[in-house]
JSON list of C-alpha atoms and ligand atoms in Angstrom, two decimals:
[
{"chain": "A", "resi": 1, "resn": "UNK", "atom": "CA", "xyz": [106.49, 92.84, 105.89]},
{"chain": "A", "resi": 2, "resn": "UNK", "atom": "CA", "xyz": [110.20, 93.63, 105.60]},
{"chain": "A", "resi": 3, "resn": "UNK", "atom": "CA", "xyz": [111.45, 95.86, 102.79]},
{"chain": "A", "resi": 4, "resn": "UNK", "atom": "CA", "xyz": [115.02, 96.84, 101.96]},
{"chain": "A", "resi": 5, "resn": "UNK", "atom": "CA", "xyz": [115.36, 100.45, 100.88]},
{"chain": "A", "resi": 6, "resn": "UNK", "atom": "CA", "xyz": [118.71, 102.06, 100.16]},
{"chain": "A", "resi": 7, "resn": "UNK", "atom": "CA", "xyz": [120.38, 99.16, 101.95]},
{"chain": "A", "resi": 8, "resn": "UNK", "atom": "CA", "xyz": [118.34, 99.54, 105.14]},
{"chain": "A", "resi": 9, "resn": "UNK", "atom": "CA", "xyz": [115.71, 97.09, 106.34]},
{"chain": "A", "resi": 10, "resn": "UNK", "atom": "CA", "xyz": [112.30, 98.52, 107.19]},
{"chain": "A", "resi": 11, "resn": "UNK", "atom": "CA", "xyz": [109.52, 96.71, 108.98]},
{"chain": "A", "resi": 12, "resn": "UNK", "atom": "CA", "xyz": [106.24, 97.82, 107.43]},
{"chain": "A", "resi": 13, "resn": "UNK", "atom": "CA", "xyz": [102.77, 97.05, 108.72]},
{"chain": "A", "resi": 14, "resn": "UNK", "atom": "CA", "xyz": [100.73, 96.55, 105.56]},
{"chain": "A", "resi": 15, "resn": "UNK", "atom": "CA", "xyz": [98.67, 93.97, 103.71]},
{"chain": "A", "resi": 16, "resn": "UNK", "atom": "CA", "xyz": [100.79, 94.51, 100.60]},
{"chain": "A", "resi": 17, "resn": "UNK", "atom": "CA", "xyz": [98.25, 96.55, 98.69]},
{"chain": "A", "resi": 18, "resn": "UNK", "atom": "CA", "xyz": [99.72, 99.95, 99.46]},
{"chain": "A", "resi": 19, "resn": "UNK", "atom": "CA", "xyz": [101.65, 101.51, 96.61]},
{"chain": "A", "resi": 20, "resn": "UNK", "atom": "CA", "xyz": [105.38, 102.00, 97.08]},
{"chain": "A", "resi": 21, "resn": "UNK", "atom": "CA", "xyz": [105.30, 105.73, 96.34]},
{"chain": "A", "resi": 22, "resn": "UNK", "atom": "CA", "xyz": [103.09, 106.45, 99.34]},
{"chain": "A", "resi": 23, "resn": "UNK", "atom": "CA", "xyz": [105.16, 104.34, 101.71]},
{"chain": "A", "resi": 24, "resn": "UNK", "atom": "CA", "xyz": [108.28, 106.18, 100.57]},
{"chain": "A", "resi": 25, "resn": "UNK", "atom": "CA", "xyz": [106.86, 109.68, 100.78]},
{"chain": "A", "resi": 26, "resn": "UNK", "atom": "CA", "xyz": [104.29, 109.54, 103.55]},
{"chain": "A", "resi": 27, "resn": "UNK", "atom": "CA", "xyz": [105.76, 107.07, 106.01]},
{"chain": "A", "resi": 28, "resn": "UNK", "atom": "CA", "xyz": [109.51, 106.81, 105.47]},
{"chain": "A", "resi": 29, "resn": "UNK", "atom": "CA", "xyz": [110.33, 110.38, 104.46]},
{"chain": "A", "resi": 30, "resn": "UNK", "atom": "CA", "xyz": [111.95, 109.58, 101.12]},
{"chain": "A", "resi": 31, "resn": "UNK", "atom": "CA", "xyz": [110.32, 112.63, 99.55]},
{"chain": "A", "resi": 32, "resn": "UNK", "atom": "CA", "xyz": [112.84, 112.80, 96.71]},
{"chain": "A", "resi": 33, "resn": "UNK", "atom": "CA", "xyz": [110.57, 110.35, 94.93]},
{"chain": "A", "resi": 34, "resn": "UNK", "atom": "CA", "xyz": [107.88, 112.46, 93.30]},
{"chain": "A", "resi": 35, "resn": "UNK", "atom": "CA", "xyz": [104.18, 112.15, 92.58]},
{"chain": "A", "resi": 36, "resn": "UNK", "atom": "CA", "xyz": [103.29, 113.20, 89.08]},
{"chain": "A", "resi": 37, "resn": "UNK", "atom": "CA", "xyz": [100.48, 111.41, 87.27]},
{"chain": "A", "resi": 38, "resn": "UNK", "atom": "CA", "xyz": [99.89, 108.53, 89.68]},
{"chain": "A", "resi": 39, "resn": "UNK", "atom": "CA", "xyz": [99.13, 106.32, 86.70]},
{"chain": "A", "resi": 40, "resn": "UNK", "atom": "CA", "xyz": [102.48, 104.95, 85.58]},
{"chain": "A", "resi": 41, "resn": "UNK", "atom": "CA", "xyz": [102.78, 107.40, 82.71]},
{"chain": "A", "resi": 42, "resn": "UNK", "atom": "CA", "xyz": [105.09, 110.30, 83.56]},
{"chain": "A", "resi": 43, "resn": "UNK", "atom": "CA", "xyz": [108.05, 108.68, 85.33]},
{"chain": "A", "resi": 44, "resn": "UNK", "atom": "CA", "xyz": [108.33, 111.23, 88.15]},
{"chain": "A", "resi": 45, "resn": "UNK", "atom": "CA", "xyz": [108.06, 108.45, 90.75]},
{"chain": "A", "resi": 46, "resn": "UNK", "atom": "CA", "xyz": [110.78, 106.22, 89.29]},
{"chain": "A", "resi": 47, "resn": "UNK", "atom": "CA", "xyz": [112.93, 104.21, 91.71]},
{"chain": "A", "resi": 48, "resn": "UNK", "atom": "CA", "xyz": [115.07, 101.11, 91.22]},
{"chain": "A", "resi": 49, "resn": "UNK", "atom": "CA", "xyz": [113.85, 97.64, 92.14]},
{"chain": "A", "resi": 50, "resn": "UNK", "atom": "CA", "xyz": [116.75, 95.19, 91.85]},
{"chain": "A", "resi": 51, "resn": "UNK", "atom": "CA", "xyz": [118.36, 97.76, 89.61]},
{"chain": "A", "resi": 52, "resn": "UNK", "atom": "CA", "xyz": [115.42, 98.07, 87.22]},
{"chain": "A", "resi": 53, "resn": "UNK", "atom": "CA", "xyz": [113.75, 101.47, 86.77]},
{"chain": "A", "resi": 54, "resn": "UNK", "atom": "CA", "xyz": [110.29, 101.01, 88.30]},
{"chain": "A", "resi": 55, "resn": "UNK", "atom": "CA", "xyz": [107.31, 103.34, 88.69]},
{"chain": "A", "resi": 56, "resn": "UNK", "atom": "CA", "xyz": [106.56, 103.40, 92.37]},
{"chain": "A", "resi": 57, "resn": "UNK", "atom": "CA", "xyz": [103.08, 104.89, 91.92]},
{"chain": "A", "resi": 58, "resn": "UNK", "atom": "CA", "xyz": [101.78, 101.66, 90.46]},
{"chain": "A", "resi": 59, "resn": "UNK", "atom": "CA", "xyz": [103.92, 99.15, 92.35]},
{"chain": "A", "resi": 60, "resn": "UNK", "atom": "CA", "xyz": [102.25, 97.45, 95.32]},
{"chain": "A", "resi": 61, "resn": "UNK", "atom": "CA", "xyz": [104.38, 96.55, 98.32]},
{"chain": "A", "resi": 62, "resn": "UNK", "atom": "CA", "xyz": [103.44, 92.88, 97.89]},
{"chain": "A", "resi": 63, "resn": "UNK", "atom": "CA", "xyz": [105.65, 92.80, 94.81]},
{"chain": "A", "resi": 64, "resn": "UNK", "atom": "CA", "xyz": [108.73, 93.97, 96.70]},
{"chain": "A", "resi": 65, "resn": "UNK", "atom": "CA", "xyz": [109.55, 91.56, 99.49]},
{"chain": "A", "resi": 66, "resn": "UNK", "atom": "CA", "xyz": [113.10, 90.25, 99.13]},
{"chain": "A", "resi": 67, "resn": "UNK", "atom": "CA", "xyz": [114.01, 92.89, 96.57]},
{"chain": "A", "resi": 68, "resn": "UNK", "atom": "CA", "xyz": [116.43, 95.81, 96.78]},
{"chain": "A", "resi": 69, "resn": "UNK", "atom": "CA", "xyz": [114.67, 99.15, 96.45]},
{"chain": "A", "resi": 70, "resn": "UNK", "atom": "CA", "xyz": [116.76, 102.24, 95.76]},
{"chain": "A", "resi": 71, "resn": "UNK", "atom": "CA", "xyz": [115.55, 105.81, 95.74]},
{"chain": "A", "resi": 72, "resn": "UNK", "atom": "CA", "xyz": [117.28, 109.02, 94.71]},
{"chain": "A", "resi": 73, "resn": "UNK", "atom": "CA", "xyz": [118.42, 109.40, 98.34]},
{"chain": "A", "resi": 74, "resn": "UNK", "atom": "CA", "xyz": [120.44, 106.20, 97.93]},
{"chain": "A", "resi": 75, "resn": "UNK", "atom": "CA", "xyz": [121.86, 106.81, 94.45]},
{"chain": "A", "resi": 76, "resn": "UNK", "atom": "CA", "xyz": [125.07, 108.56, 95.45]},
{"chain": "A", "resi": 77, "resn": "UNK", "atom": "CA", "xyz": [128.11, 106.42, 96.00]},
{"chain": "A", "resi": 78, "resn": "UNK", "atom": "CA", "xyz": [130.08, 106.34, 99.24]},
{"chain": "A", "resi": 79, "resn": "UNK", "atom": "CA", "xyz": [132.13, 109.48, 98.75]},
{"chain": "A", "resi": 80, "resn": "UNK", "atom": "CA", "xyz": [130.73, 110.99, 95.57]},
{"chain": "A", "resi": 81, "resn": "UNK", "atom": "CA", "xyz": [127.59, 111.70, 93.69]},
{"chain": "A", "resi": 82, "resn": "UNK", "atom": "CA", "xyz": [126.56, 109.19, 91.05]},
{"chain": "A", "resi": 83, "resn": "UNK", "atom": "CA", "xyz": [127.90, 110.32, 87.66]},
{"chain": "A", "resi": 84, "resn": "UNK", "atom": "CA", "xyz": [124.31, 110.96, 86.55]},
{"chain": "A", "resi": 85, "resn": "UNK", "atom": "CA", "xyz": [123.72, 113.29, 89.51]},
{"chain": "A", "resi": 86, "resn": "UNK", "atom": "CA", "xyz": [127.00, 115.08, 88.86]},
{"chain": "A", "resi": 87, "resn": "UNK", "atom": "CA", "xyz": [126.18, 115.56, 85.18]},
{"chain": "A", "resi": 88, "resn": "UNK", "atom": "CA", "xyz": [122.70, 116.94, 85.97]},
{"chain": "A", "resi": 89, "resn": "UNK", "atom": "CA", "xyz": [124.36, 119.49, 88.28]},
{"chain": "A", "resi": 90, "resn": "UNK", "atom": "CA", "xyz": [127.23, 120.32, 85.92]},
{"chain": "A", "resi": 91, "resn": "UNK", "atom": "CA", "xyz": [124.85, 121.02, 83.05]},
{"chain": "A", "resi": 92, "resn": "UNK", "atom": "CA", "xyz": [122.27, 122.77, 85.25]},
{"chain": "A", "resi": 93, "resn": "UNK", "atom": "CA", "xyz": [119.58, 120.49, 83.86]},
{"chain": "A", "resi": 94, "resn": "UNK", "atom": "CA", "xyz": [116.58, 121.17, 86.14]},
{"chain": "A", "resi": 95, "resn": "UNK", "atom": "CA", "xyz": [114.12, 123.99, 85.80]},
{"chain": "A", "resi": 96, "resn": "UNK", "atom": "CA", "xyz": [111.38, 123.44, 88.40]},
{"chain": "A", "resi": 97, "resn": "UNK", "atom": "CA", "xyz": [113.04, 120.15, 89.39]},
{"chain": "A", "resi": 98, "resn": "UNK", "atom": "CA", "xyz": [109.89, 118.14, 89.99]},
{"chain": "A", "resi": 99, "resn": "UNK", "atom": "CA", "xyz": [110.60, 115.41, 87.43]},
{"chain": "A", "resi": 100, "resn": "UNK", "atom": "CA", "xyz": [114.33, 115.26, 88.05]},
{"chain": "A", "resi": 101, "resn": "UNK", "atom": "CA", "xyz": [114.70, 112.44, 90.56]},
{"chain": "A", "resi": 102, "resn": "UNK", "atom": "CA", "xyz": [112.72, 110.22, 88.21]},
{"chain": "A", "resi": 103, "resn": "UNK", "atom": "CA", "xyz": [114.85, 111.35, 85.28]},
{"chain": "A", "resi": 104, "resn": "UNK", "atom": "CA", "xyz": [118.06, 110.56, 87.15]},
{"chain": "A", "resi": 105, "resn": "UNK", "atom": "CA", "xyz": [116.87, 107.17, 88.41]},
{"chain": "A", "resi": 106, "resn": "UNK", "atom": "CA", "xyz": [115.82, 106.21, 84.89]},
{"chain": "A", "resi": 107, "resn": "UNK", "atom": "CA", "xyz": [119.15, 107.38, 83.47]},
{"chain": "A", "resi": 108, "resn": "UNK", "atom": "CA", "xyz": [121.18, 105.55, 86.12]},
{"chain": "A", "resi": 109, "resn": "UNK", "atom": "CA", "xyz": [119.38, 102.26, 85.51]},
{"chain": "A", "resi": 110, "resn": "UNK", "atom": "CA", "xyz": [119.70, 102.71, 81.77]},
{"chain": "A", "resi": 111, "resn": "UNK", "atom": "CA", "xyz": [123.46, 103.39, 81.90]},
{"chain": "A", "resi": 112, "resn": "UNK", "atom": "CA", "xyz": [124.01, 100.44, 84.22]},
{"chain": "A", "resi": 113, "resn": "UNK", "atom": "CA", "xyz": [122.47, 98.22, 81.55]},
{"chain": "A", "resi": 114, "resn": "UNK", "atom": "CA", "xyz": [123.93, 100.07, 78.55]},
{"chain": "A", "resi": 115, "resn": "UNK", "atom": "CA", "xyz": [127.10, 101.94, 79.49]},
{"chain": "A", "resi": 116, "resn": "UNK", "atom": "CA", "xyz": [127.92, 103.09, 75.94]},
{"chain": "A", "resi": 117, "resn": "UNK", "atom": "CA", "xyz": [124.62, 104.26, 74.44]},
{"chain": "A", "resi": 118, "resn": "UNK", "atom": "CA", "xyz": [124.24, 106.16, 71.20]},
{"chain": "A", "resi": 119, "resn": "UNK", "atom": "CA", "xyz": [122.01, 109.22, 70.95]},
{"chain": "A", "resi": 120, "resn": "UNK", "atom": "CA", "xyz": [118.99, 107.28, 69.69]},
{"chain": "A", "resi": 121, "resn": "UNK", "atom": "CA", "xyz": [119.21, 104.84, 72.58]},
{"chain": "A", "resi": 122, "resn": "UNK", "atom": "CA", "xyz": [119.36, 107.71, 75.08]},
{"chain": "A", "resi": 123, "resn": "UNK", "atom": "CA", "xyz": [116.32, 109.37, 73.53]},
{"chain": "A", "resi": 124, "resn": "UNK", "atom": "CA", "xyz": [114.42, 106.09, 73.55]},
{"chain": "A", "resi": 125, "resn": "UNK", "atom": "CA", "xyz": [115.41, 105.24, 77.14]},
{"chain": "A", "resi": 126, "resn": "UNK", "atom": "CA", "xyz": [114.48, 108.67, 78.49]},
{"chain": "A", "resi": 127, "resn": "UNK", "atom": "CA", "xyz": [111.48, 109.20, 76.24]},
{"chain": "A", "resi": 128, "resn": "UNK", "atom": "CA", "xyz": [108.86, 108.01, 78.68]},
{"chain": "A", "resi": 129, "resn": "UNK", "atom": "CA", "xyz": [109.98, 110.35, 81.47]},
{"chain": "A", "resi": 130, "resn": "UNK", "atom": "CA", "xyz": [108.10, 113.56, 80.98]},
{"chain": "A", "resi": 131, "resn": "UNK", "atom": "CA", "xyz": [109.43, 117.00, 81.84]},
{"chain": "A", "resi": 132, "resn": "UNK", "atom": "CA", "xyz": [106.78, 119.69, 81.78]},
{"chain": "A", "resi": 133, "resn": "UNK", "atom": "CA", "xyz": [109.52, 122.35, 81.78]},
{"chain": "A", "resi": 134, "resn": "UNK", "atom": "CA", "xyz": [110.88, 120.88, 78.56]},
{"chain": "A", "resi": 135, "resn": "UNK", "atom": "CA", "xyz": [114.46, 120.27, 79.68]},
{"chain": "A", "resi": 136, "resn": "UNK", "atom": "CA", "xyz": [114.91, 117.44, 77.20]},
{"chain": "A", "resi": 137, "resn": "UNK", "atom": "CA", "xyz": [117.96, 118.80, 75.39]},
{"chain": "A", "resi": 138, "resn": "UNK", "atom": "CA", "xyz": [119.87, 119.21, 78.67]},
{"chain": "A", "resi": 139, "resn": "UNK", "atom": "CA", "xyz": [118.65, 115.83, 79.96]},
{"chain": "A", "resi": 140, "resn": "UNK", "atom": "CA", "xyz": [120.06, 114.11, 76.88]},
{"chain": "A", "resi": 141, "resn": "UNK", "atom": "CA", "xyz": [123.35, 116.02, 77.20]},
{"chain": "A", "resi": 142, "resn": "UNK", "atom": "CA", "xyz": [123.65, 115.04, 80.85]},
{"chain": "A", "resi": 143, "resn": "UNK", "atom": "CA", "xyz": [123.08, 111.37, 80.12]},
{"chain": "A", "resi": 144, "resn": "UNK", "atom": "CA", "xyz": [125.77, 111.59, 77.44]},
{"chain": "A", "resi": 145, "resn": "UNK", "atom": "CA", "xyz": [128.15, 113.24, 79.90]},
{"chain": "A", "resi": 146, "resn": "UNK", "atom": "CA", "xyz": [127.42, 110.65, 82.59]},
{"chain": "A", "resi": 147, "resn": "UNK", "atom": "CA", "xyz": [128.03, 107.81, 80.12]},
{"chain": "A", "resi": 148, "resn": "UNK", "atom": "CA", "xyz": [131.39, 109.38, 79.25]},
{"chain": "A", "resi": 149, "resn": "UNK", "atom": "CA", "xyz": [132.31, 109.75, 82.90]},
{"chain": "A", "resi": 150, "resn": "UNK", "atom": "CA", "xyz": [131.38, 106.15, 83.65]},
{"chain": "A", "resi": 151, "resn": "UNK", "atom": "CA", "xyz": [133.34, 104.91, 80.63]},
{"chain": "A", "resi": 152, "resn": "UNK", "atom": "CA", "xyz": [136.40, 106.92, 81.70]},
{"chain": "A", "resi": 153, "resn": "UNK", "atom": "CA", "xyz": [136.16, 105.47, 85.16]},
{"chain": "A", "resi": 154, "resn": "UNK", "atom": "CA", "xyz": [136.06, 101.94, 83.73]},
{"chain": "A", "resi": 155, "resn": "UNK", "atom": "CA", "xyz": [139.19, 102.78, 81.71]},
{"chain": "A", "resi": 156, "resn": "UNK", "atom": "CA", "xyz": [140.98, 103.88, 84.86]},
{"chain": "A", "resi": 157, "resn": "UNK", "atom": "CA", "xyz": [139.93, 100.73, 86.70]},
{"chain": "A", "resi": 158, "resn": "UNK", "atom": "CA", "xyz": [140.86, 98.42, 83.80]},
{"chain": "B", "resi": 201, "resn": "FES", "atom": "S1", "xyz": [103.74, 109.49, 89.20]},
{"chain": "B", "resi": 201, "resn": "FES", "atom": "FE1", "xyz": [104.30, 107.49, 88.71]},
{"chain": "B", "resi": 201, "resn": "FES", "atom": "S2", "xyz": [104.51, 107.44, 86.55]},
{"chain": "B", "resi": 201, "resn": "FES", "atom": "FE2", "xyz": [103.71, 109.43, 87.01]},
{"chain": "B", "resi": 202, "resn": "FES", "atom": "S1", "xyz": [112.28, 120.32, 85.47]},
{"chain": "B", "resi": 202, "resn": "FES", "atom": "FE1", "xyz": [110.20, 120.94, 85.72]},
{"chain": "B", "resi": 202, "resn": "FES", "atom": "S2", "xyz": [109.07, 119.16, 85.14]},
{"chain": "B", "resi": 202, "resn": "FES", "atom": "FE2", "xyz": [111.10, 118.69, 84.62]}
]
């Protein structure tokens, strides 16, 4: 089968039953996508499929032909980090870091769909990504900062 990941085409020998997380990590070297629970609960493995935040640990390859898969390695823009990445750095969000690629992929997909969220919407959108280090206050602040940066950029472009 042929899969498109971060804009590159990959030929993959598989019957479609393998889960995306293991193709990414074990075969293609996209180890920024993390294994947490393996059961679709924690969000550590989140990637984008056609722009939608998707848990790669429960997504079989058969569901992905013809779709655009994006991992944390492909989130940055041509000459700059994605505003979500920049905000997570600026606010020194991570502690151990294990959950962070999933947090950022969830936040980026959320802000693409809702560029001007209120606090409650941020909490709801990020609420199913778990952080065992408890960085939730900084995660929320970073999503707020990224939303502001994206809004400012739209103003400049308008
Ligand atoms: S590792 Fe996929 S949701 Fe936890
Ligand atoms: S930073 Fe350690 S689990 Fe989130």
